[in-house]
Short mmCIF file of C-alpha atoms in Angstrom, two decimals:
data_model
loop_
_atom_site.label_atom_id
_atom_site.label_comp_id
_atom_site.label_asym_id
_atom_site.label_seq_id
_atom_site.Cartn_x
_atom_site.Cartn_y
_atom_site.Cartn_z
CA MET A 227 109.21 93.27 79.47
CA LYS A 228 108.55 95.89 81.81
CA PHE A 229 109.07 95.64 85.25
CA ALA A 230 107.25 98.32 88.38
CA SER A 231 110.79 98.88 89.91
CA GLU A 232 114.20 98.53 89.46
CA VAL A 233 115.41 95.44 89.37
CA SER A 234 119.18 94.05 89.74
CA GLU A 235 119.55 90.48 88.68
CA LEU A 236 116.97 88.06 86.92
CA SER A 237 116.38 84.34 86.18
CA TRP A 238 114.34 81.86 84.97
CA THR A 239 114.13 78.25 83.76
CA GLY A 240 113.81 76.50 80.34
CA PHE A 241 115.40 78.29 77.62
CA SER A 242 115.47 77.13 74.09
CA VAL A 243 116.36 78.23 71.06
CA ALA A 244 116.96 76.41 67.24
CA GLY A 245 118.00 76.97 64.42
CA GLY A 246 118.16 80.49 63.25
CA ASN A 247 120.34 83.41 63.77
CA GLY A 248 119.73 84.15 67.10
CA PHE A 249 118.48 87.04 69.27
CA THR A 250 119.52 89.98 71.55
CA ILE A 251 118.57 90.51 74.95
CA GLU A 252 118.89 94.52 76.33
CA ALA A 253 118.71 95.71 79.71
CA LEU A 254 117.31 99.18 79.47
CA HIS A 255 117.21 101.73 82.77
CA ASN A 256 114.88 104.61 81.70
CA GLY A 257 114.64 103.81 78.04
CA VAL A 258 118.65 103.57 77.54
CA THR A 259 120.11 100.26 76.95
CA VAL A 260 122.63 99.47 80.06
CA SER A 261 123.51 96.17 78.82
CA SER A 262 122.76 93.58 76.27
CA LEU A 263 123.51 89.76 75.31
CA LEU A 264 123.91 88.53 72.02
CA LEU A 265 122.78 84.71 71.41
CA ASN A 266 123.47 84.01 67.74
CA SER A 267 124.36 81.15 65.45
CA PHE A 268 122.21 78.31 66.49
CA ASN A 269 121.86 75.23 64.43
CA GLN A 270 120.71 73.09 66.88
CA PHE A 271 118.05 72.64 69.76
CA PHE A 272 119.46 73.31 73.28
CA ASP A 273 118.26 73.93 76.59
CA ILE A 274 119.63 75.82 79.44
CA GLY A 275 117.69 75.56 82.84
CA GLY A 276 118.13 78.45 85.80
CA SER A 277 120.10 80.65 84.02
CA THR A 278 120.79 83.94 85.65
CA VAL A 279 121.27 87.36 83.97
CA ARG A 280 123.45 89.44 86.48
CA LEU A 281 124.15 93.05 85.41
CA SER A 282 126.87 94.07 87.73
CA GLY A 283 126.68 97.52 88.79
CA SER A 284 123.76 98.01 86.87
CA VAL A 285 120.06 98.26 87.15
CA PHE A 286 117.52 98.24 84.81
CA ASP A 287 113.56 98.41 84.75
CA GLU A 288 112.74 96.89 81.37
CA LEU A 289 114.15 93.92 79.25
CA ARG A 290 113.68 93.65 75.39
CA PHE A 291 114.05 90.52 73.14
CA THR A 292 114.65 90.89 69.52
CA GLU A 293 115.24 88.25 67.41
CA ILE A 294 118.03 88.60 64.54
CA ALA A 295 116.86 88.59 60.72
CA SER A 296 115.35 84.94 60.71
CA THR A 297 112.08 82.62 60.31
CA THR A 298 113.16 79.69 62.41
CA THR A 299 114.59 81.06 65.31
CA PHE A 300 111.98 80.63 69.07
CA PHE A 301 112.86 80.85 72.30
CA GLY A 302 110.75 79.89 75.68
CA LEU A 303 111.60 81.21 78.84
CA ASP A 304 109.28 80.48 82.22
CA ASN A 305 109.43 81.27 86.29
CA PHE A 306 110.77 84.60 86.15
CA ARG A 307 112.42 85.50 89.35
CA TRP A 308 113.87 88.84 89.74
CA THR A 309 115.60 90.96 92.58
CA ASP A 310 114.41 94.33 92.92
CA ALA A 311 117.63 96.96 93.41
CA ASN A 312 118.55 97.53 96.73
CA ALA A 313 116.88 100.84 98.03
CA VAL A 314 118.93 103.74 99.17
CA PRO A 315 117.93 105.02 102.43
CA GLU A 316 116.01 108.39 102.58
CA PRO A 317 117.54 111.04 104.42
CA GLY A 318 114.87 111.62 106.37
CA SER A 319 114.75 108.16 107.87
CA LEU A 320 118.36 108.37 108.96
CA ALA A 321 117.66 111.42 110.99
CA LEU A 322 114.79 110.10 112.80
CA VAL A 323 117.42 107.15 113.45
CA GLY A 324 120.02 109.57 114.47
CA LEU A 325 117.38 111.47 116.94
CA SER A 326 116.34 108.00 118.81
CA LEU A 327 120.15 107.56 119.36
CA ALA A 328 120.76 111.20 120.82
CA GLY A 329 117.15 110.64 122.79
CA LEU A 330 118.63 107.08 124.21
CA ALA A 331 121.60 108.99 125.36
CA CYS A 332 120.11 111.99 127.29
CA SER A 333 118.32 109.70 129.08
CA ARG A 334 121.27 107.50 130.10
CA ARG A 335 122.39 110.94 131.61
CA ARG A 336 119.45 112.03 133.38
CA LYS A 337 119.23 107.90 134.92
CA ALA A 338 122.97 108.25 136.01
#
């Protein structure tokens, strides 16, 4: 699953696995794995609602789900929600804010 922009957190509802050897979830950034989660050795059906994956200190733009050699494992994910990574302010924007503050200071001096 690829995202249009960088993501810092992903959550979903409804997650099911039964039988088999499990699977891995890999979070990638520009094609490089930044984090992975191994869910394995499931022998019965289970359900986790509203699970959240948090990757502290890293962002990702792609998730990869890989089944570990098995024919009986299945899973379902639904209602995906994600948080875009915080954008870093551009230096130009910060310069404009600085110029605005300097202009306000100059206008106050002239009035005084």
